[in-house]
mmCIF file of C-alpha atoms in Angstrom:
data_model
loop_
_atom_site.group_PDB
_atom_site.id
_atom_site.type_symbol
_atom_site.label_atom_id
_atom_site.label_comp_id
_atom_site.label_asym_id
_atom_site.label_seq_id
_atom_site.Cartn_x
_atom_site.Cartn_y
_atom_site.Cartn_z
ATOM 1 C CA MET S 1 -40.590 0.452 -156.590
ATOM 2 C CA LYS S 2 -39.624 0.389 -152.894
ATOM 3 C CA LEU S 3 -35.859 -0.096 -152.574
ATOM 4 C CA ARG S 4 -33.421 -0.092 -149.673
ATOM 5 C CA PHE S 5 -29.687 0.492 -150.168
ATOM 6 C CA SER S 6 -26.882 -0.592 -147.848
ATOM 7 C CA LEU S 7 -23.120 -0.510 -148.378
ATOM 8 C CA GLN S 8 -21.360 -3.373 -146.588
ATOM 9 C CA ALA S 9 -17.677 -4.100 -146.006
ATOM 10 C CA LEU S 10 -16.173 -7.190 -147.597
ATOM 11 C CA GLU S 11 -15.168 -10.189 -145.499
ATOM 12 C CA PRO S 12 -12.311 -9.867 -144.854
ATOM 13 C CA ALA S 13 -12.364 -6.086 -145.225
ATOM 14 C CA VAL S 14 -10.491 -4.687 -148.245
ATOM 15 C CA PRO S 15 -9.497 -0.981 -148.112
ATOM 16 C CA GLY S 16 -11.317 1.051 -150.756
ATOM 17 C CA ARG S 17 -13.781 -1.693 -151.717
ATOM 18 C CA ALA S 18 -17.339 -2.377 -150.533
ATOM 19 C CA ARG S 19 -20.454 -4.126 -151.838
ATOM 20 C CA LEU S 20 -23.689 -2.240 -152.496
ATOM 21 C CA TYR S 21 -26.805 -4.270 -151.666
ATOM 22 C CA VAL S 22 -30.161 -3.279 -153.165
ATOM 23 C CA ARG S 23 -33.102 -4.779 -151.274
ATOM 24 C CA ASP S 24 -36.299 -4.951 -153.308
ATOM 25 C CA LEU S 25 -39.339 -4.787 -151.025
ATOM 26 C CA ASP S 26 -41.722 -5.403 -153.946
ATOM 27 C CA ASP S 27 -39.710 -8.345 -155.334
ATOM 28 C CA GLU S 28 -39.804 -6.890 -158.847
ATOM 29 C CA LEU S 29 -36.091 -6.270 -159.472
ATOM 30 C CA GLU S 30 -34.368 -8.604 -161.927
ATOM 31 C CA LEU S 31 -30.697 -9.104 -162.722
ATOM 32 C CA GLY S 32 -29.477 -6.735 -165.448
ATOM 33 C CA ASP S 33 -27.455 -3.580 -166.145
ATOM 34 C CA TYR S 34 -28.111 -0.704 -163.755
ATOM 35 C CA ALA S 35 -26.725 2.735 -162.950
ATOM 36 C CA ILE S 36 -26.776 4.624 -159.662
ATOM 37 C CA ALA S 37 -26.884 8.313 -158.744
ATOM 38 C CA ILE S 38 -25.490 9.358 -155.337
ATOM 39 C CA GLN S 39 -26.736 12.573 -153.706
ATOM 40 C CA ARG S 40 -25.338 13.982 -150.462
ATOM 41 C CA SER S 41 -27.288 15.818 -147.766
ATOM 42 C CA GLN S 42 -24.770 18.639 -147.357
ATOM 43 C CA ASN S 43 -25.911 20.611 -150.409
ATOM 44 C CA SER S 44 -27.913 18.050 -152.454
ATOM 45 C CA TYR S 45 -25.011 17.712 -154.917
ATOM 46 C CA TYR S 46 -24.460 14.529 -156.940
ATOM 47 C CA LEU S 47 -21.245 12.520 -157.128
ATOM 48 C CA HIS S 48 -19.629 12.927 -160.566
ATOM 49 C CA SER S 49 -16.228 11.304 -160.036
ATOM 50 C CA ALA S 50 -13.719 10.677 -157.243
ATOM 51 C CA GLN S 51 -14.310 13.397 -154.599
ATOM 52 C CA SER S 52 -16.064 15.565 -157.206
ATOM 53 C CA TRP S 53 -19.640 16.742 -156.558
ATOM 54 C CA ASP S 54 -21.914 18.928 -158.675
ATOM 55 C CA ALA S 55 -25.516 20.143 -158.686
ATOM 56 C CA SER S 56 -26.367 18.340 -161.944
ATOM 57 C CA LEU S 57 -27.609 14.750 -161.919
ATOM 58 C CA ARG S 58 -24.959 12.199 -162.896
ATOM 59 C CA TRP S 59 -25.597 8.486 -163.486
ATOM 60 C CA LEU S 60 -22.753 6.119 -162.598
ATOM 61 C CA PRO S 61 -23.122 2.825 -164.545
ATOM 62 C CA GLN S 62 -22.031 -0.243 -162.560
ATOM 63 C CA GLN S 63 -20.943 -3.559 -164.043
ATOM 64 C CA GLY S 64 -21.010 -7.018 -162.485
ATOM 65 C CA TRP S 65 -24.388 -7.064 -160.713
ATOM 66 C CA THR S 66 -25.172 -10.312 -158.903
ATOM 67 C CA GLU S 67 -28.230 -11.709 -157.171
ATOM 68 C CA HIS S 68 -28.630 -12.154 -153.433
ATOM 69 C CA GLU S 69 -31.470 -13.276 -151.191
ATOM 70 C CA GLU S 70 -33.465 -10.027 -151.196
ATOM 71 C CA GLY S 71 -32.359 -8.328 -154.407
ATOM 72 C CA ILE S 72 -29.148 -7.529 -156.274
ATOM 73 C CA ALA S 73 -25.632 -6.418 -155.346
ATOM 74 C CA VAL S 74 -22.562 -4.911 -157.002
ATOM 75 C CA LEU S 75 -18.951 -4.265 -155.969
ATOM 76 C CA LEU S 76 -18.064 -0.533 -155.810
ATOM 77 C CA ASN S 77 -14.568 0.773 -156.531
ATOM 78 C CA ALA S 78 -12.352 3.044 -154.434
ATOM 79 C CA ASP S 79 -13.442 6.266 -156.202
ATOM 80 C CA ILE S 80 -16.991 5.870 -154.914
ATOM 81 C CA VAL S 81 -16.110 4.333 -151.525
ATOM 82 C CA ASP S 82 -13.567 7.034 -150.634
ATOM 83 C CA SER S 83 -16.018 9.762 -151.674
ATOM 84 C CA LEU S 84 -18.677 8.345 -149.335
ATOM 85 C CA LEU S 85 -16.241 8.079 -146.411
ATOM 86 C CA ALA S 86 -14.724 11.551 -146.866
ATOM 87 C CA ASN S 87 -17.178 13.292 -144.530
ATOM 88 C CA ALA S 88 -18.634 11.338 -141.617
ATOM 89 C CA SER S 89 -21.345 13.943 -140.952
ATOM 90 C CA ASP S 90 -22.938 13.576 -144.402
ATOM 91 C CA ALA S 91 -25.864 11.329 -145.273
ATOM 92 C CA TYR S 92 -26.439 10.013 -148.792
ATOM 93 C CA GLN S 93 -29.380 9.042 -150.974
ATOM 94 C CA ILE S 94 -29.051 6.615 -153.881
ATOM 95 C CA THR S 95 -31.267 6.450 -156.949
ATOM 96 C CA LEU S 96 -31.318 3.330 -159.134
ATOM 97 C CA ALA S 97 -32.009 3.416 -162.877
ATOM 98 C CA ASP S 98 -32.065 0.730 -165.558
ATOM 99 C CA SER S 99 -29.959 0.701 -168.730
ATOM 100 C CA GLY S 100 -32.541 2.886 -170.485
ATOM 101 C CA GLY S 101 -32.232 5.668 -167.877
ATOM 102 C CA GLU S 102 -35.620 5.028 -166.270
ATOM 103 C CA GLU S 103 -35.605 5.710 -162.530
ATOM 104 C CA LEU S 104 -36.650 2.646 -160.523
ATOM 105 C CA GLY S 105 -36.500 3.927 -156.946
ATOM 106 C CA ARG S 106 -34.528 5.914 -154.396
ATOM 107 C CA SER S 107 -33.731 5.613 -150.700
ATOM 108 C CA PRO S 108 -31.136 6.787 -148.144
ATOM 109 C CA LEU S 109 -27.909 4.789 -148.079
ATOM 110 C CA LYS S 110 -26.976 2.860 -144.957
ATOM 111 C CA LEU S 111 -23.181 2.722 -144.460
ATOM 112 C CA ASP S 112 -21.391 -0.102 -142.675
ATOM 113 C CA LYS S 113 -18.947 1.256 -140.065
ATOM 114 C CA ALA S 114 -16.446 -1.504 -140.911
ATOM 115 C CA ILE S 115 -15.742 -0.089 -144.395
ATOM 116 C CA LEU S 116 -12.141 1.125 -144.788
ATOM 117 C CA PRO S 117 -10.879 3.874 -147.138
ATOM 118 C CA SER S 118 -8.226 3.021 -149.686
ATOM 119 C CA THR S 119 -5.653 4.983 -147.659
ATOM 120 C CA ALA S 120 -5.887 2.334 -144.924
ATOM 121 C CA GLY S 121 -4.227 -0.259 -147.169
ATOM 122 C CA GLY S 122 -0.686 1.014 -147.832
ATOM 123 C CA HIS S 123 2.003 -1.405 -149.009
ATOM 124 C CA ALA S 124 1.940 -3.726 -146.013
ATOM 125 C CA GLN S 125 -0.551 -6.175 -147.525
ATOM 126 C CA ALA S 126 1.280 -6.409 -150.852
ATOM 127 C CA MET S 127 4.608 -7.062 -149.154
ATOM 128 C CA GLU S 128 3.008 -9.662 -146.930
ATOM 129 C CA LEU S 129 1.646 -11.538 -149.971
ATOM 130 C CA THR S 130 4.778 -11.312 -152.154
ATOM 131 C CA MET S 131 7.563 -11.858 -149.652
ATOM 132 C CA PRO S 132 8.671 -15.528 -149.599
ATOM 133 C CA VAL S 133 8.538 -17.367 -146.350
ATOM 134 C CA ALA S 134 12.019 -18.173 -145.112
ATOM 135 C CA ALA S 135 12.683 -21.849 -144.475
ATOM 136 C CA ALA S 136 13.111 -22.806 -140.890
ATOM 137 C CA PRO S 137 16.783 -23.472 -140.028
ATOM 138 C CA GLU S 138 17.698 -27.099 -139.531
ATOM 139 C CA THR S 139 18.346 -28.145 -135.989
ATOM 140 C CA PRO S 140 22.007 -29.222 -135.636
ATOM 141 C CA ALA S 141 22.633 -32.761 -134.470
ATOM 142 C CA PRO S 142 23.508 -32.954 -130.807
ATOM 143 C CA GLU S 143 27.192 -33.395 -130.086
ATOM 144 C CA PRO S 144 28.208 -36.542 -128.198
ATOM 145 C CA VAL S 145 28.601 -35.996 -124.522
ATOM 146 C CA VAL S 146 31.916 -37.225 -123.122
ATOM 147 C CA GLU S 147 31.514 -38.471 -119.613
ATOM 148 C CA THR S 148 34.365 -37.523 -117.296
ATOM 149 C CA PRO S 149 35.164 -39.565 -114.218
ATOM 150 C CA PRO S 150 34.125 -37.947 -110.977
ATOM 151 C CA VAL S 151 36.818 -36.012 -109.179
ATOM 152 C CA VAL S 152 37.417 -37.164 -105.621
ATOM 153 C CA GLU S 153 38.430 -34.291 -103.409
ATOM 154 C CA THR S 154 40.831 -35.056 -100.568
ATOM 155 C CA VAL S 155 40.168 -33.145 -97.406
ATOM 156 C CA ALA S 156 43.219 -32.383 -95.284
ATOM 157 C CA PRO S 157 42.831 -32.885 -91.528
ATOM 158 C CA PRO S 158 42.412 -29.636 -89.590
ATOM 159 C CA ALA S 159 45.535 -28.129 -88.079
ATOM 160 C CA PRO S 160 45.742 -28.282 -84.288
ATOM 161 C CA GLU S 161 44.780 -25.070 -82.555
ATOM 162 C CA PRO S 162 47.599 -23.317 -80.638
ATOM 163 C CA VAL S 163 47.428 -23.535 -76.881
ATOM 164 C CA LYS S 164 47.183 -20.146 -75.214
ATOM 165 C CA VAL S 165 49.262 -19.726 -72.079
ATOM 166 C CA GLU S 166 47.857 -17.155 -69.681
ATOM 167 C CA MET S 167 50.373 -15.249 -67.595
ATOM 168 C CA PRO S 168 49.322 -14.058 -64.148
ATOM 169 C CA ALA S 169 48.845 -10.277 -63.956
ATOM 170 C CA PRO S 170 51.185 -8.475 -61.545
ATOM 171 C CA ASN S 171 49.691 -7.110 -58.383
ATOM 172 C CA VAL S 172 49.756 -3.303 -58.326
ATOM 173 C CA ASP S 173 48.881 -1.456 -55.191
ATOM 174 C CA THR S 174 46.409 1.369 -55.801
ATOM 175 C CA VAL S 175 47.200 4.679 -54.226
ATOM 176 C CA ALA S 176 44.291 7.022 -53.405
ATOM 177 C CA PRO S 177 44.716 10.558 -54.810
ATOM 178 C CA VAL S 178 45.458 13.254 -52.337
ATOM 179 C CA GLU S 179 43.007 16.225 -52.527
ATOM 180 C CA PRO S 180 44.568 19.649 -52.261
ATOM 181 C CA PRO S 181 43.506 21.624 -49.269
ATOM 182 C CA ALA S 182 40.626 24.049 -49.885
ATOM 183 C CA LYS S 183 41.524 27.686 -50.056
ATOM 184 C CA LYS S 184 39.999 29.924 -47.573
ATOM 185 C CA GLY S 185 38.393 33.234 -48.533
ATOM 186 C CA GLY S 186 35.082 35.077 -49.503
ATOM 187 C CA MET S 187 35.641 35.488 -53.289
ATOM 188 C CA ALA S 188 32.976 32.882 -54.251
ATOM 189 C CA LYS S 189 29.973 35.008 -53.322
ATOM 190 C CA TRP S 190 31.276 38.000 -55.321
ATOM 191 C CA ILE S 191 31.681 35.823 -58.391
ATOM 192 C CA VAL S 192 28.060 34.591 -58.088
ATOM 193 C CA LEU S 193 26.744 38.155 -57.784
ATOM 194 C CA LEU S 194 28.721 39.250 -60.854
ATOM 195 C CA VAL S 195 27.294 36.383 -62.954
ATOM 196 C CA LEU S 196 23.709 37.262 -61.935
ATOM 197 C CA LEU S 197 24.252 40.928 -62.808
ATOM 198 C CA LEU S 198 25.610 40.088 -66.259
ATOM 199 C CA THR S 199 22.636 37.773 -66.888
ATOM 200 C CA LEU S 200 20.117 40.518 -66.048
ATOM 201 C CA LEU S 201 21.893 43.022 -68.283
ATOM 202 C CA GLY S 202 21.894 40.539 -71.205
ATOM 203 C CA ALA S 203 18.163 39.812 -70.825
ATOM 204 C CA ALA S 204 17.325 43.542 -70.775
ATOM 205 C CA ALA S 205 19.417 44.183 -73.898
ATOM 206 C CA TYR S 206 17.702 41.311 -75.778
ATOM 207 C CA TRP S 207 14.224 42.644 -74.860
ATOM 208 C CA PHE S 208 14.994 46.169 -76.146
ATOM 209 C CA TYR S 209 16.484 44.745 -79.372
ATOM 210 C CA SER S 210 13.449 42.520 -80.108
ATOM 211 C CA GLN S 211 11.032 45.443 -79.588
ATOM 212 C CA SER S 212 12.921 47.676 -82.023
ATOM 213 C CA ALA S 213 13.070 44.853 -84.616
ATOM 214 C CA LYS S 214 9.266 44.485 -84.495
ATOM 215 C CA ASP S 215 8.775 48.212 -85.086
ATOM 216 C CA ASP S 216 11.154 48.250 -88.091
ATOM 217 C CA SER S 217 9.771 45.062 -89.805
ATOM 218 C CA PRO S 218 7.718 45.721 -93.013
ATOM 219 C CA ALA S 219 3.977 45.062 -93.048
ATOM 220 C CA ALA S 220 2.797 41.688 -94.350
ATOM 221 C CA PRO S 221 1.731 41.813 -98.037
ATOM 222 C CA GLU S 222 -1.991 41.738 -98.703
ATOM 223 C CA ALA S 223 -3.443 38.550 -100.176
ATOM 224 C CA PRO S 224 -4.087 38.840 -103.954
ATOM 225 C CA GLU S 225 -7.679 39.203 -105.027
ATOM 226 C CA PRO S 226 -9.125 35.961 -106.461
ATOM 227 C CA LYS S 227 -9.417 35.957 -110.244
ATOM 228 C CA PRO S 228 -12.834 35.303 -111.744
ATOM 229 C CA ALA S 229 -13.397 31.770 -112.997
ATOM 230 C CA VAL S 230 -12.978 31.259 -116.737
ATOM 231 C CA VAL S 231 -16.296 30.498 -118.418
ATOM 232 C CA GLU S 232 -16.080 27.922 -121.180
ATOM 233 C CA THR S 233 -17.348 29.061 -124.562
ATOM 234 C CA ASP S 234 -20.304 27.272 -126.135
ATOM 235 C CA ASN S 235 -19.484 26.524 -129.771
ATOM 236 C CA CYS S 236 -23.155 26.071 -130.695
ATOM 237 C CA THR S 237 -24.372 29.664 -130.328
ATOM 238 C CA MET S 238 -25.777 31.622 -133.244
ATOM 239 C CA ASP S 239 -22.942 34.146 -132.862
ATOM 240 C CA LYS S 240 -20.498 31.342 -133.632
ATOM 241 C CA LEU S 241 -22.606 30.304 -136.620
ATOM 242 C CA ALA S 242 -22.509 33.853 -137.999
ATOM 243 C CA ASP S 243 -18.705 34.090 -137.666
ATOM 244 C CA ARG S 244 -17.627 30.908 -139.447
ATOM 245 C CA PRO S 245 -18.547 28.568 -142.328
ATOM 246 C CA GLY S 246 -21.311 26.046 -141.722
ATOM 247 C CA LEU S 247 -19.063 22.974 -141.912
ATOM 248 C CA GLN S 248 -16.600 24.413 -139.377
ATOM 249 C CA PHE S 249 -19.488 25.317 -137.073
ATOM 250 C CA VAL S 250 -20.814 21.729 -137.201
ATOM 251 C CA GLN S 251 -17.373 20.199 -136.576
ATOM 252 C CA GLU S 252 -16.857 22.350 -133.469
ATOM 253 C CA CYS S 253 -20.445 22.229 -132.228
ATOM 254 C CA VAL S 254 -20.802 18.419 -132.216
ATOM 255 C CA LYS S 255 -17.891 18.196 -129.740
ATOM 256 C CA GLU S 256 -20.048 19.816 -127.046
ATOM 257 C CA SER S 257 -21.751 17.668 -124.399
ATOM 258 C CA LYS S 258 -25.499 18.314 -124.483
ATOM 259 C CA THR S 259 -28.728 16.485 -123.775
ATOM 260 C CA SER S 260 -31.119 15.501 -126.549
ATOM 261 C CA GLU S 261 -33.415 18.400 -125.659
ATOM 262 C CA GLN S 262 -30.515 20.851 -125.828
ATOM 263 C CA TRP S 263 -29.459 19.529 -129.239
ATOM 264 C CA LEU S 264 -33.023 19.881 -130.526
ATOM 265 C CA ALA S 265 -33.066 23.481 -129.272
ATOM 266 C CA VAL S 266 -29.807 24.206 -131.124
ATOM 267 C CA ILE S 267 -31.183 22.658 -134.332
ATOM 268 C CA GLU S 268 -34.360 24.740 -134.017
ATOM 269 C CA GLU S 269 -32.301 27.934 -133.680
ATOM 270 C CA VAL S 270 -30.234 26.948 -136.716
ATOM 271 C CA LYS S 271 -33.421 26.367 -138.737
ATOM 272 C CA LYS S 272 -34.736 29.790 -137.703
ATOM 273 C CA ALA S 273 -31.455 31.286 -138.918
ATOM 274 C CA GLY S 274 -32.088 29.746 -142.347
ATOM 275 C CA GLN S 275 -29.017 27.469 -142.195
ATOM 276 C CA CYS S 276 -30.777 24.367 -143.521
ATOM 277 C CA ASP S 277 -27.622 22.439 -144.464
ATOM 278 C CA VAL S 278 -26.218 22.983 -140.943
ATOM 279 C CA ALA S 279 -29.471 21.738 -139.392
ATOM 280 C CA GLN S 280 -29.364 18.596 -141.557
ATOM 281 C CA ARG S 281 -25.727 17.940 -140.622
ATOM 282 C CA LEU S 282 -26.505 18.226 -136.906
ATOM 283 C CA TYR S 283 -29.515 15.926 -137.316
ATOM 284 C CA VAL S 284 -27.461 13.316 -139.197
ATOM 285 C CA ASN S 285 -24.475 13.431 -136.834
ATOM 286 C CA LYS S 286 -26.499 12.945 -133.658
ATOM 287 C CA ALA S 287 -28.981 10.467 -135.166
ATOM 288 C CA GLN S 288 -26.189 8.254 -136.508
ATOM 289 C CA SER S 289 -24.406 8.385 -133.137
ATOM 290 C CA GLY S 290 -27.375 6.597 -131.533
ATOM 291 C CA ASP S 291 -29.478 9.456 -130.135
ATOM 292 C CA VAL S 292 -33.010 8.035 -130.491
ATOM 293 C CA LYS S 293 -34.804 11.334 -129.803
ATOM 294 C CA ILE S 294 -32.818 13.128 -132.502
ATOM 295 C CA ALA S 295 -33.433 10.326 -135.012
ATOM 296 C CA LEU S 296 -37.183 10.405 -134.270
ATOM 297 C CA ALA S 297 -37.300 14.173 -134.705
ATOM 298 C CA TYR S 298 -35.403 13.919 -137.995
ATOM 299 C CA ALA S 299 -37.764 11.212 -139.256
ATOM 300 C CA ARG S 300 -40.773 13.440 -138.492
ATOM 301 C CA GLU S 301 -39.262 16.192 -140.642
ATOM 302 C CA TYR S 302 -39.865 13.904 -143.663
ATOM 303 C CA ASP S 303 -42.869 11.890 -142.453
ATOM 304 C CA PRO S 304 -46.032 12.858 -144.421
ATOM 305 C CA GLN S 305 -48.068 12.326 -141.252
ATOM 306 C CA ASP S 306 -46.030 14.706 -139.059
ATOM 307 C CA HIS S 307 -44.353 16.866 -141.705
ATOM 308 C CA PRO S 308 -44.035 20.477 -140.455
ATOM 309 C CA ALA S 309 -44.245 23.401 -142.836
ATOM 310 C CA HIS S 310 -40.682 24.751 -142.887
ATOM 311 C CA ALA S 311 -38.355 26.064 -145.565
ATOM 312 C CA CYS S 312 -35.607 23.584 -144.632
ATOM 313 C CA PHE S 313 -37.936 20.600 -145.122
ATOM 314 C CA SER S 314 -40.428 21.866 -147.659
ATOM 315 C CA LYS S 315 -41.605 18.466 -148.941
ATOM 316 C CA PRO S 316 -42.192 15.150 -147.164
ATOM 317 C CA ASN S 317 -40.125 12.155 -148.235
ATOM 318 C CA PRO S 318 -41.560 8.792 -147.126
ATOM 319 C CA ALA S 319 -38.413 6.833 -148.047
ATOM 320 C CA THR S 320 -36.165 9.133 -146.020
ATOM 321 C CA ALA S 321 -38.571 9.051 -143.071
ATOM 322 C CA ALA S 322 -38.635 5.234 -143.195
ATOM 323 C CA TYR S 323 -34.828 5.157 -143.194
ATOM 324 C CA TRP S 324 -34.579 7.211 -139.995
ATOM 325 C CA TYR S 325 -37.373 5.245 -138.315
ATOM 326 C CA GLU S 326 -35.362 2.129 -139.137
ATOM 327 C CA THR S 327 -32.306 3.825 -137.610
ATOM 328 C CA VAL S 328 -34.310 4.345 -134.411
ATOM 329 C CA LEU S 329 -35.198 0.648 -134.319
ATOM 330 C CA LEU S 330 -31.522 -0.305 -134.535
ATOM 331 C CA SER S 331 -30.920 1.423 -131.174
ATOM 332 C CA ASP S 332 -34.395 0.915 -129.669
ATOM 333 C CA PRO S 333 -36.063 -2.196 -131.194
ATOM 334 C CA ASP S 334 -39.114 -1.844 -128.909
ATOM 335 C CA ASN S 335 -39.978 1.715 -129.937
ATOM 336 C CA ALA S 336 -43.660 1.331 -130.844
ATOM 337 C CA HIS S 337 -44.036 4.609 -132.754
ATOM 338 C CA ALA S 338 -40.962 4.026 -134.921
ATOM 339 C CA LYS S 339 -42.014 0.434 -135.613
ATOM 340 C CA ALA S 340 -45.551 1.429 -136.657
ATOM 341 C CA ARG S 341 -44.427 4.291 -138.896
ATOM 342 C CA PHE S 342 -41.668 2.212 -140.495
ATOM 343 C CA GLN S 343 -44.099 -0.578 -141.357
ATOM 344 C CA GLU S 344 -46.641 1.834 -142.817
ATOM 345 C CA LEU S 345 -44.092 3.802 -144.853
ATOM 346 C CA SER S 346 -42.469 0.610 -146.162
ATOM 347 C CA GLN S 347 -45.693 -0.778 -147.636
#
């Protein structure tokens, strides 16, 4: 049975709650009691309870299934929703089984970005619903306005300006100053010669002083040698991968700015190093962020037509390949290759 799973936020969004939609491409699914198994891509573990994962298969029975246009749906609680939102770099696959434990189909889960964890709720919503609305205060009646008669101001006439009486100034006869008689003698030329001599002596003394100051001044300090430029460290090298856990490597590596070709080269090196879970995390992170080339490459890892022989992707998975081809079409609806492969794998 060909199934497609998508987890959608409620309208309006409720923290910790989301609705799981199961789309039946074969139109064979009927309303009944079903259980789901959730497997993550990090280490292929299954969800057992809230934030608890284990290698053994665990079925999670769900109650309250309803019908919708293309299949069935059920409301998931906060234990499952918070577990799915705990790590943004993980991808998940859901398997559906009936009440008898028979597996009906499996497919990757498509998560709605509008889903909120339960921690986003807090107490604000509860207080908003329970607090009574205070009644609006009554508007007091307007007080009567007492009209007062207009005040008439009396303007006093301006005081007369005093009359200035100008007195005639007395006539004073000006007396020209009498210059003293010039003294006779030849002292002036000796004074001029003495001033010139002192000026020459001062200039000579200043010249000798400036020359000695230049000789005694310290040499100018040499300019410091330029320091070499600091080279930024690439967090996606294999040396970094060998020195730290895989999850820490992915969290630091995805912060780098690289082209699609550079990311594919990093993923290829990680695969050669045998770090399959790290390669899957890098694929998922970049494919979900809208990189079409990465999503196409990841789809080919599972496509039976293009499946390469590699230890990290030992078996083809048509449902997973169809999911990532569909992811490509969300960003590039006119991609002919993704459209053709998605249609063929969905039949």
